[in-house]
Each structure stands twice: as C-alpha cells, then as structure tokens.
Amino acid sequence: MSGAPWYLDCDTGVDDALTLGLLVAQGADLRGVGTVSGNLAAAGGARNTLDLLALMGRPDIPVAVGEHDPIGGVFDPTEGAKVHGVNGVGEIVLPRAGEPVDESAADMLIRLAHEHPGSLRVLAIGPLTNLALALERDPALPSLVAQVVIMGGAASAPGNVSAVAEANIWNDAVAANRVFSASWPITMVGLDVTMHARFEESHRVALAAGGASPQALAAMLGVYFQFYTPILGRPSCALHDPLAGAIALGLVVPTLAPVVPVEIDDTAGPGRGQTLVDLRGRFVGYPLQAGARHTVVLEVPEGFGDALLEVLLRLP
Ligand code: RIB
Ligand code: CA
C-alpha cells in the first residue's frame, strides 16, 4: 500500500473501474477522484465512479466532475461506447449512490496539491484535459506534486486509435502536450506494456465468484472482452489502467523504465496524439539526455492478471 496521498483522474470505463477496485482493495490514500470525458462523458464517468466506490465500501471518497470537452475540441462518445458500452461500464446497472462534489476536477487537484505540498501524487488514466486546465490555473502546480503516473501513449508500440496514437493522448493531444511539457516528473505507462497485461476468461470467471464488487466488475467485462477478443485472438482483454495503478502503488515494479525525452504531436494531422519517445540510447543503457524528465515504462514482469485478480477478490 502506498502511504502517499493520491488524486485519481479517470474516465470510468471498464478498466478504470478495475483500477478503482485495485486502489480501494490496496488501501490507497485516495483523497479525491476527478472525471474527464473519454470512454464516456465526464458526468457519466462521475456517476459510475460514485456508484462503484459505494459498492466497494468507500462512499466517503469525494468525486468531482471534470471537463466535458477536450481543449479546443468537442467530445465525441462514439469510439468509447464501442469499447466500454454506452454507459461506460459494460451496460450493467449499478446501485445508484451519492452525488459529485461542487468543485471541478481541476480545482480539486489544485486544492489537494496545496493541502499536501510536495507529497500529493497524481494517477491519470483518462485524457489529460483536467490536468492541463489545472496547470493553466495554477502554474505552481508542478512544484507541489511529487509524481504524475499516466496511463497513456506508446513508445515503440502501435497506437490503438490510430497507427501511432493511444486513446488518452489522442482524445486531447493539446492537453497532453501541456502536461508532458510541464516540469513535474511523469511516469508514462503506455501500450508497450499495457497491451501485454491481460485478463483471460479464467480471470473473469474467477472474479464472478467473488463478492458483490468483483461480480459487478466481472459482469462489465463482458462488453470489454467482446471488443478485445478479435484484437487479441482469444477471449481476453488488456489491463491498461490497472497496470498503471499497480505501478503507481508499487505493486508492480517495472524491469525497464528509462528516463528519456517525450514529446507529444498535438497537430491535427495523421500524427495527432503520437508520443515521440527518444529511445536512441537503447543499446547503451539509455544515457541521460538533456531535457529528459519522464520515466517511460518499457517492460514489466509477467503475471499481472493473476496478481490483479487476487487483489480484486478482496473487495466486498
Ligand atoms: O488506451 C487505453 C485508455 O483509453 C484507457 O485509459 C481506457 O480506459 C481508455 O480511457
Ligand atoms: Ca481510462
């Protein structure tokens, strides 16, 4: 369990839901959750997050609704619905519980950073709109935040929403560029590792035998498996957000994670949303390059699906 205080920014979809379960089961000190449009609209993500936290026994964790539209753009729910279902949680119906707090996600992040100067850690598993707006409102933010762990990008792996772009970056490339350009230390957990972190059908069946929360998580995996089965070639799914959460909490320790320069293509062309990661030092141990500030996770140990299942079965 990580003793640090955390802020989670998410677009509660199915793998975000698994990550909420991981954080709760691991007893993470989760001080607040902000939602952003991505898998579904930010308001719907907040609804799902509130209902899931209550089901998991943590209705005390405040949830703030964040930005609906990407910076300079308009949110389009079409693609997210194909992966996570229209309601973001595989079309299952969760018992409704609680309401979002009045403050915005960006204001929640800024407030928590000032309440925990130098110790707040941020886990971002959706598009980076809220983080970019928080940076705009409070330029001192990077000096107050100890670490930013981002599920996003692809160093040398193909994209998932285009040949080169990963969804969280692509959905708000302008925001991503501002976030990666800020002076805080980022750990990037991209498709290079998350596409190989899997839940198999056996994991889903075992999860369904757990308590109410694991049963709900297993039920929402139905739609998510349907999307990933033709991509992965067998009934299974990729554990994007949970792997980032496990790395954030120290449950998974990367075996290769160099500090290298990362740039974001925020143009409107075919390269939109690409994370340009400079891996040219790969044959000589990635010597530190001028301006390199971000840790890019390239390899993790095998077996994360089994570890995640064990953690999630501890939920009520
Ligand atoms: O590309 C995967 C990411 O996009 C995950 O965070 C998933 O939840 C979606 O937001
Ligand atoms: Ca997500």
GROMACS .gro file of C-alpha atoms and ligand atoms in nm:
model
  327
    1MET     CA    1   0.000   0.000   0.000
    2SER     CA    2   0.129   0.345  -0.088
    3GLY     CA    3   0.118   0.584   0.210
    4ALA     CA    4   0.119   0.889  -0.017
    5PRO     CA    5  -0.200   1.088  -0.076
    6TRP     CA    6  -0.337   1.033  -0.428
    7TYR     CA    7  -0.559   1.221  -0.670
    8LEU     CA    8  -0.711   0.999  -0.944
    9ASP     CA    9  -0.822   1.144  -1.278
   10CYS     CA   10  -1.028   0.898  -1.480
   11ASP     CA   11  -1.295   0.838  -1.744
   12THR     CA   12  -1.467   0.550  -1.567
   13GLY     CA   13  -1.496   0.293  -1.818
   14VAL     CA   14  -1.432  -0.070  -1.751
   15ASP     CA   15  -1.057  -0.070  -1.697
   16ASP     CA   16  -1.088   0.247  -1.489
   17ALA     CA   17  -1.340   0.054  -1.274
   18LEU     CA   18  -1.088  -0.225  -1.224
   19THR     CA   19  -0.836   0.039  -1.118
   20LEU     CA   20  -1.077   0.187  -0.863
   21GLY     CA   21  -1.107  -0.165  -0.724
   22LEU     CA   22  -0.730  -0.202  -0.710
   23LEU     CA   23  -0.685   0.130  -0.528
   24VAL     CA   24  -0.962   0.053  -0.277
   25ALA     CA   25  -0.850  -0.304  -0.214
   26GLN     CA   26  -0.491  -0.192  -0.166
   27GLY     CA   27  -0.599   0.074   0.084
   28ALA     CA   28  -0.453   0.360  -0.119
   29ASP     CA   29  -0.488   0.702   0.044
   30LEU     CA   30  -0.724   0.828  -0.228
   31ARG     CA   31  -0.808   1.189  -0.138
   32GLY     CA   32  -1.024   1.261  -0.441
   33VAL     CA   33  -1.131   1.149  -0.786
   34GLY     CA   34  -1.189   1.375  -1.086
   35THR     CA   35  -1.354   1.260  -1.407
   36VAL     CA   36  -1.297   1.363  -1.765
   37SER     CA   37  -1.468   1.277  -2.093
   38GLY     CA   38  -1.305   0.990  -2.276
   39ASN     CA   39  -1.470   0.647  -2.257
   40LEU     CA   40  -1.792   0.843  -2.193
   41ALA     CA   41  -1.882   1.196  -2.084
   42ALA     CA   42  -1.725   1.324  -1.763
   43ALA     CA   43  -2.065   1.342  -1.590
   44GLY     CA   44  -2.135   0.977  -1.670
   45GLY     CA   45  -1.788   0.881  -1.554
   46ALA     CA   46  -1.857   1.051  -1.223
   47ARG     CA   47  -2.184   0.861  -1.189
   48ASN     CA   48  -2.007   0.531  -1.246
   49THR     CA   49  -1.725   0.624  -1.008
   50LEU     CA   50  -1.965   0.720  -0.727
   51ASP     CA   51  -2.166   0.401  -0.766
   52LEU     CA   52  -1.855   0.181  -0.778
   53LEU     CA   53  -1.691   0.344  -0.475
   54ALA     CA   54  -2.011   0.298  -0.274
   55LEU     CA   55  -2.037  -0.067  -0.382
   56MET     CA   56  -1.673  -0.117  -0.277
   57GLY     CA   57  -1.740   0.036   0.065
   58ARG     CA   58  -1.578   0.377   0.006
   59PRO     CA   59  -1.864   0.626  -0.039
   60ASP     CA   60  -1.651   0.872   0.160
   61ILE     CA   61  -1.412   0.944  -0.129
   62PRO     CA   62  -1.517   1.271  -0.300
   63VAL     CA   63  -1.580   1.266  -0.675
   64ALA     CA   64  -1.564   1.581  -0.890
   65VAL     CA   65  -1.693   1.616  -1.244
   66GLY     CA   66  -1.425   1.747  -1.477
   67GLU     CA   67  -1.414   1.878  -1.829
   68HIS     CA   68  -1.667   1.761  -2.083
   69ASP     CA   69  -1.485   1.875  -2.399
   70PRO     CA   70  -1.115   1.846  -2.490
   71ILE     CA   71  -0.921   2.172  -2.517
   72GLY     CA   72  -1.021   2.338  -2.842
   73GLY     CA   73  -1.242   2.046  -2.943
   74VAL     CA   74  -1.578   1.875  -2.895
   75PHE     CA   75  -1.618   1.543  -2.710
   76ASP     CA   76  -1.735   1.252  -2.928
   77PRO     CA   77  -1.866   0.947  -2.732
   78THR     CA   78  -1.876   0.716  -3.034
   79GLU     CA   79  -1.546   0.531  -3.000
   80GLY     CA   80  -1.557   0.488  -2.624
   81ALA     CA   81  -1.901   0.330  -2.639
   82LYS     CA   82  -1.771   0.058  -2.872
   83VAL     CA   83  -1.515  -0.049  -2.609
   84HIS     CA   84  -1.688   0.014  -2.276
   85GLY     CA   85  -2.058   0.026  -2.365
   86VAL     CA   86  -2.272   0.338  -2.388
   87ASN     CA   87  -2.288   0.374  -2.008
   88GLY     CA   88  -1.915   0.313  -1.972
   89VAL     CA   89  -1.950   0.006  -1.751
   90GLY     CA   90  -2.041  -0.263  -1.998
   91GLU     CA   91  -2.414  -0.176  -1.983
   92ILE     CA   92  -2.453  -0.322  -1.634
   93VAL     CA   93  -2.676  -0.133  -1.389
   94LEU     CA   94  -2.506  -0.034  -1.063
   95PRO     CA   95  -2.698   0.067  -0.748
   96ARG     CA   96  -2.701   0.450  -0.756
   97ALA     CA   97  -2.522   0.613  -0.465
   98GLY     CA   98  -2.411   0.965  -0.385
   99GLU     CA   99  -2.359   1.285  -0.585
  100PRO     CA  100  -2.047   1.464  -0.713
  101VAL     CA  101  -1.899   1.749  -0.506
  102ASP     CA  102  -1.944   2.108  -0.627
  103GLU     CA  103  -1.581   2.180  -0.718
  104SER     CA  104  -1.443   2.095  -1.063
  105ALA     CA  105  -1.185   1.821  -1.108
  106ALA     CA  106  -0.916   2.076  -1.191
  107ASP     CA  107  -0.997   2.275  -0.874
  108MET     CA  108  -0.995   1.955  -0.668
  109LEU     CA  109  -0.647   1.872  -0.799
  110ILE     CA  110  -0.519   2.223  -0.722
  111ARG     CA  111  -0.672   2.219  -0.373
  112LEU     CA  112  -0.525   1.878  -0.290
  113ALA     CA  113  -0.180   1.984  -0.416
  114HIS     CA  114  -0.183   2.282  -0.180
  115GLU     CA  115  -0.313   2.069   0.108
  116HIS     CA  116  -0.033   1.816   0.052
  117PRO     CA  117   0.256   2.026  -0.086
  118GLY     CA  118   0.536   1.807  -0.218
  119SER     CA  119   0.361   1.480  -0.134
  120LEU     CA  120   0.046   1.459  -0.349
  121ARG     CA  121   0.072   1.203  -0.625
  122VAL     CA  122  -0.147   1.201  -0.934
  123LEU     CA  123  -0.270   0.895  -1.125
  124ALA     CA  124  -0.423   0.993  -1.461
  125ILE     CA  125  -0.598   0.718  -1.656
  126GLY     CA  126  -0.808   0.921  -1.899
  127PRO     CA  127  -0.749   1.214  -2.133
  128LEU     CA  128  -0.539   1.487  -1.969
  129THR     CA  129  -0.778   1.782  -2.001
  130ASN     CA  130  -0.825   1.837  -1.625
  131LEU     CA  131  -0.453   1.826  -1.558
  132ALA     CA  132  -0.386   2.078  -1.835
  133LEU     CA  133  -0.653   2.316  -1.704
  134ALA     CA  134  -0.514   2.282  -1.350
  135LEU     CA  135  -0.169   2.376  -1.482
  136GLU     CA  136  -0.319   2.680  -1.654
  137ARG     CA  137  -0.499   2.792  -1.337
  138ASP     CA  138  -0.204   2.728  -1.106
  139PRO     CA  139   0.142   2.739  -1.272
  140ALA     CA  140   0.298   2.641  -0.935
  141LEU     CA  141   0.129   2.301  -0.953
  142PRO     CA  142   0.431   2.103  -1.079
  143SER     CA  143   0.634   2.215  -0.776
  144LEU     CA  144   0.364   2.086  -0.540
  145VAL     CA  145   0.308   1.743  -0.698
  146ALA     CA  146   0.553   1.462  -0.618
  147GLN     CA  147   0.473   1.237  -0.915
  148VAL     CA  148   0.233   1.201  -1.207
  149VAL     CA  149   0.164   0.848  -1.331
  150ILE     CA  150  -0.013   0.845  -1.666
  151MET     CA  151  -0.173   0.557  -1.849
  152GLY     CA  152  -0.118   0.683  -2.199
  153GLY     CA  153   0.095   0.688  -2.508
  154ALA     CA  154   0.306   0.434  -2.690
  155ALA     CA  155   0.687   0.449  -2.707
  156SER     CA  156   0.751   0.196  -2.982
  157ALA     CA  157   0.423   0.001  -2.980
  158PRO     CA  158   0.148   0.078  -3.234
  159GLY     CA  159  -0.137   0.302  -3.128
  160ASN     CA  160  -0.491   0.185  -3.058
  161VAL     CA  161  -0.699   0.471  -3.201
  162SER     CA  162  -0.465   0.529  -3.494
  163ALA     CA  163  -0.146   0.370  -3.626
  164VAL     CA  164   0.054   0.584  -3.383
  165ALA     CA  165  -0.177   0.727  -3.114
  166GLU     CA  166  -0.311   0.588  -2.786
  167ALA     CA  167  -0.665   0.695  -2.690
  168ASN     CA  168  -0.597   0.905  -2.378
  169ILE     CA  169  -0.338   1.114  -2.561
  170TRP     CA  170  -0.532   1.131  -2.888
  171ASN     CA  171  -0.856   1.240  -2.721
  172ASP     CA  172  -0.691   1.562  -2.604
  173ALA     CA  173  -0.348   1.596  -2.765
  174VAL     CA  174  -0.330   1.969  -2.683
  175ALA     CA  175  -0.378   1.893  -2.314
  176ALA     CA  176  -0.129   1.606  -2.331
  177ASN     CA  177   0.134   1.834  -2.481
  178ARG     CA  178   0.088   2.086  -2.200
  179VAL     CA  179   0.103   1.813  -1.934
  180PHE     CA  180   0.415   1.646  -2.073
  181SER     CA  181   0.581   1.988  -2.122
  182ALA     CA  182   0.527   2.089  -1.756
  183SER     CA  183   0.816   2.046  -1.510
  184TRP     CA  184   0.663   1.770  -1.294
  185PRO     CA  185   0.807   1.416  -1.315
  186ILE     CA  186   0.586   1.187  -1.522
  187THR     CA  187   0.586   0.809  -1.531
  188MET     CA  188   0.433   0.708  -1.864
  189VAL     CA  189   0.267   0.365  -1.871
  190GLY     CA  190   0.184   0.311  -2.235
  191LEU     CA  191   0.063   0.047  -2.475
  192ASP     CA  192   0.414  -0.102  -2.488
  193VAL     CA  193   0.331  -0.274  -2.158
  194THR     CA  194  -0.046  -0.240  -2.110
  195MET     CA  195  -0.139  -0.437  -2.425
  196HIS     CA  196   0.050  -0.734  -2.277
  197ALA     CA  197  -0.117  -0.708  -1.935
  198ARG     CA  198  -0.416  -0.935  -1.975
  199PHE     CA  199  -0.727  -1.073  -1.811
  200GLU     CA  200  -0.817  -1.412  -1.961
  201GLU     CA  201  -1.157  -1.580  -1.949
  202SER     CA  202  -1.037  -1.776  -1.645
  203HIS     CA  203  -0.976  -1.450  -1.458
  204ARG     CA  204  -1.323  -1.321  -1.546
  205VAL     CA  205  -1.488  -1.645  -1.426
  206ALA     CA  206  -1.292  -1.640  -1.102
  207LEU     CA  207  -1.381  -1.274  -1.045
  208ALA     CA  208  -1.752  -1.356  -1.091
  209ALA     CA  209  -1.728  -1.593  -0.795
  210GLY     CA  210  -1.632  -1.311  -0.558
  211GLY     CA  211  -1.842  -1.066  -0.360
  212ALA     CA  212  -2.077  -0.801  -0.497
  213SER     CA  213  -1.798  -0.572  -0.621
  214PRO     CA  214  -1.597  -0.844  -0.801
  215GLN     CA  215  -1.924  -0.973  -0.950
  216ALA     CA  216  -2.004  -0.627  -1.087
  217LEU     CA  217  -1.654  -0.594  -1.229
  218ALA     CA  218  -1.681  -0.938  -1.390
  219ALA     CA  219  -2.021  -0.851  -1.538
  220MET     CA  220  -1.893  -0.534  -1.704
  221LEU     CA  221  -1.604  -0.730  -1.858
  222GLY     CA  222  -1.850  -0.896  -2.097
  223VAL     CA  223  -1.866  -0.595  -2.331
  224TYR     CA  224  -1.495  -0.518  -2.283
  225PHE     CA  225  -1.397  -0.876  -2.376
  226GLN     CA  226  -1.617  -0.857  -2.685
  227PHE     CA  227  -1.414  -0.560  -2.809
  228TYR     CA  228  -1.073  -0.711  -2.733
  229THR     CA  229  -1.128  -1.074  -2.838
  230PRO     CA  230  -1.088  -1.013  -3.214
  231ILE     CA  231  -0.786  -0.788  -3.143
  232LEU     CA  232  -0.609  -1.032  -2.910
  233GLY     CA  233  -0.726  -1.353  -3.079
  234ARG     CA  234  -0.891  -1.511  -2.778
  235PRO     CA  235  -1.148  -1.419  -2.506
  236SER     CA  236  -0.940  -1.172  -2.302
  237CYS     CA  237  -0.876  -0.801  -2.255
  238ALA     CA  238  -0.595  -0.552  -2.200
  239LEU     CA  239  -0.549  -0.414  -1.847
  240HIS     CA  240  -0.437  -0.061  -1.938
  241ASP     CA  241  -0.543   0.144  -1.635
  242PRO     CA  242  -0.498  -0.125  -1.369
  243LEU     CA  243  -0.135  -0.174  -1.471
  244ALA     CA  244  -0.073   0.199  -1.438
  245GLY     CA  245  -0.241   0.190  -1.097
  246ALA     CA  246  -0.034  -0.106  -0.986
  247ILE     CA  247   0.288   0.067  -1.094
  248ALA     CA  248   0.176   0.384  -0.913
  249LEU     CA  249   0.123   0.188  -0.590
  250GLY     CA  250   0.445  -0.009  -0.625
  251LEU     CA  251   0.256  -0.338  -0.663
  252VAL     CA  252   0.430  -0.384  -0.999
  253VAL     CA  253   0.794  -0.278  -1.032
  254PRO     CA  254   0.896  -0.218  -1.396
  255THR     CA  255   1.201  -0.414  -1.517
  256LEU     CA  256   1.288  -0.146  -1.773
  257ALA     CA  257   1.184   0.219  -1.738
  258PRO     CA  258   1.441   0.469  -1.870
  259VAL     CA  259   1.422   0.845  -1.821
  260VAL     CA  260   1.404   0.979  -2.176
  261PRO     CA  261   1.267   1.280  -2.367
  262VAL     CA  262   0.899   1.259  -2.462
  263GLU     CA  263   0.723   1.496  -2.700
  264ILE     CA  264   0.358   1.498  -2.799
  265ASP     CA  265   0.232   1.559  -3.152
  266ASP     CA  266  -0.068   1.785  -3.096
  267THR     CA  267  -0.108   1.873  -3.463
  268ALA     CA  268  -0.429   1.790  -3.648
  269GLY     CA  269  -0.255   1.564  -3.898
  270PRO     CA  270  -0.205   1.184  -3.914
  271GLY     CA  271   0.049   1.205  -3.631
  272ARG     CA  272  -0.201   1.355  -3.387
  273GLY     CA  273  -0.167   1.205  -3.039
  274GLN     CA  274   0.167   1.035  -3.102
  275THR     CA  275   0.407   1.022  -2.808
  276LEU     CA  276   0.750   1.074  -2.959
  277VAL     CA  277   0.977   0.888  -2.715
  278ASP     CA  278   1.351   0.914  -2.782
  279LEU     CA  279   1.483   0.558  -2.734
  280ARG     CA  280   1.804   0.603  -2.935
  281GLY     CA  281   2.015   0.521  -2.628
  282ARG     CA  282   1.868   0.171  -2.614
  283PHE     CA  283   2.195  -0.012  -2.688
  284VAL     CA  284   2.400   0.176  -2.427
  285GLY     CA  285   2.174   0.185  -2.123
  286TYR     CA  286   1.978   0.499  -2.216
  287PRO     CA  287   2.232   0.763  -2.104
  288LEU     CA  288   2.051   1.065  -1.960
  289GLN     CA  289   1.980   1.321  -2.231
  290ALA     CA  290   1.944   1.694  -2.179
  291GLY     CA  291   1.583   1.777  -2.100
  292ALA     CA  292   1.490   1.414  -2.024
  293ARG     CA  293   1.249   1.418  -1.729
  294HIS     CA  294   0.993   1.147  -1.785
  295THR     CA  295   1.014   0.780  -1.697
  296VAL     CA  296   0.876   0.559  -1.974
  297VAL     CA  297   0.784   0.205  -1.872
  298LEU     CA  298   0.901  -0.038  -2.138
  299GLU     CA  299   0.897  -0.375  -1.958
  300VAL     CA  300   0.719  -0.521  -1.654
  301PRO     CA  301   0.723  -0.872  -1.501
  302GLU     CA  302   0.478  -1.134  -1.630
  303GLY     CA  303   0.168  -1.238  -1.441
  304PHE     CA  304  -0.013  -0.913  -1.368
  305GLY     CA  305  -0.356  -1.063  -1.443
  306ASP     CA  306  -0.316  -1.318  -1.163
  307ALA     CA  307  -0.196  -1.050  -0.921
  308LEU     CA  308  -0.485  -0.818  -1.007
  309LEU     CA  309  -0.741  -1.097  -0.964
  310GLU     CA  310  -0.606  -1.175  -0.618
  311VAL     CA  311  -0.634  -0.810  -0.517
  312LEU     CA  312  -0.985  -0.758  -0.660
  313LEU     CA  313  -1.122  -1.067  -0.485
  314ARG     CA  314  -1.051  -0.890  -0.158
  315LEU     CA  315  -1.324  -0.636  -0.236
  316PRO     CA  316  -1.662  -0.668  -0.056
  317RIB     O1  317  -0.599   0.346  -2.445
  317RIB     C1  318  -0.649   0.295  -2.325
  317RIB     C2  319  -0.701   0.403  -2.237
  317RIB     O2  320  -0.813   0.466  -2.301
  317RIB     C3  321  -0.756   0.351  -2.103
  317RIB     O3  322  -0.741   0.451  -2.006
  317RIB     C4  323  -0.902   0.331  -2.131
  317RIB     O4  324  -0.984   0.340  -2.014
  317RIB     C5  325  -0.931   0.446  -2.222
  317RIB     O5  326  -0.951   0.560  -2.140
  318CA      CA  327  -0.933   0.520  -1.869
   0.00000   0.00000   0.00000
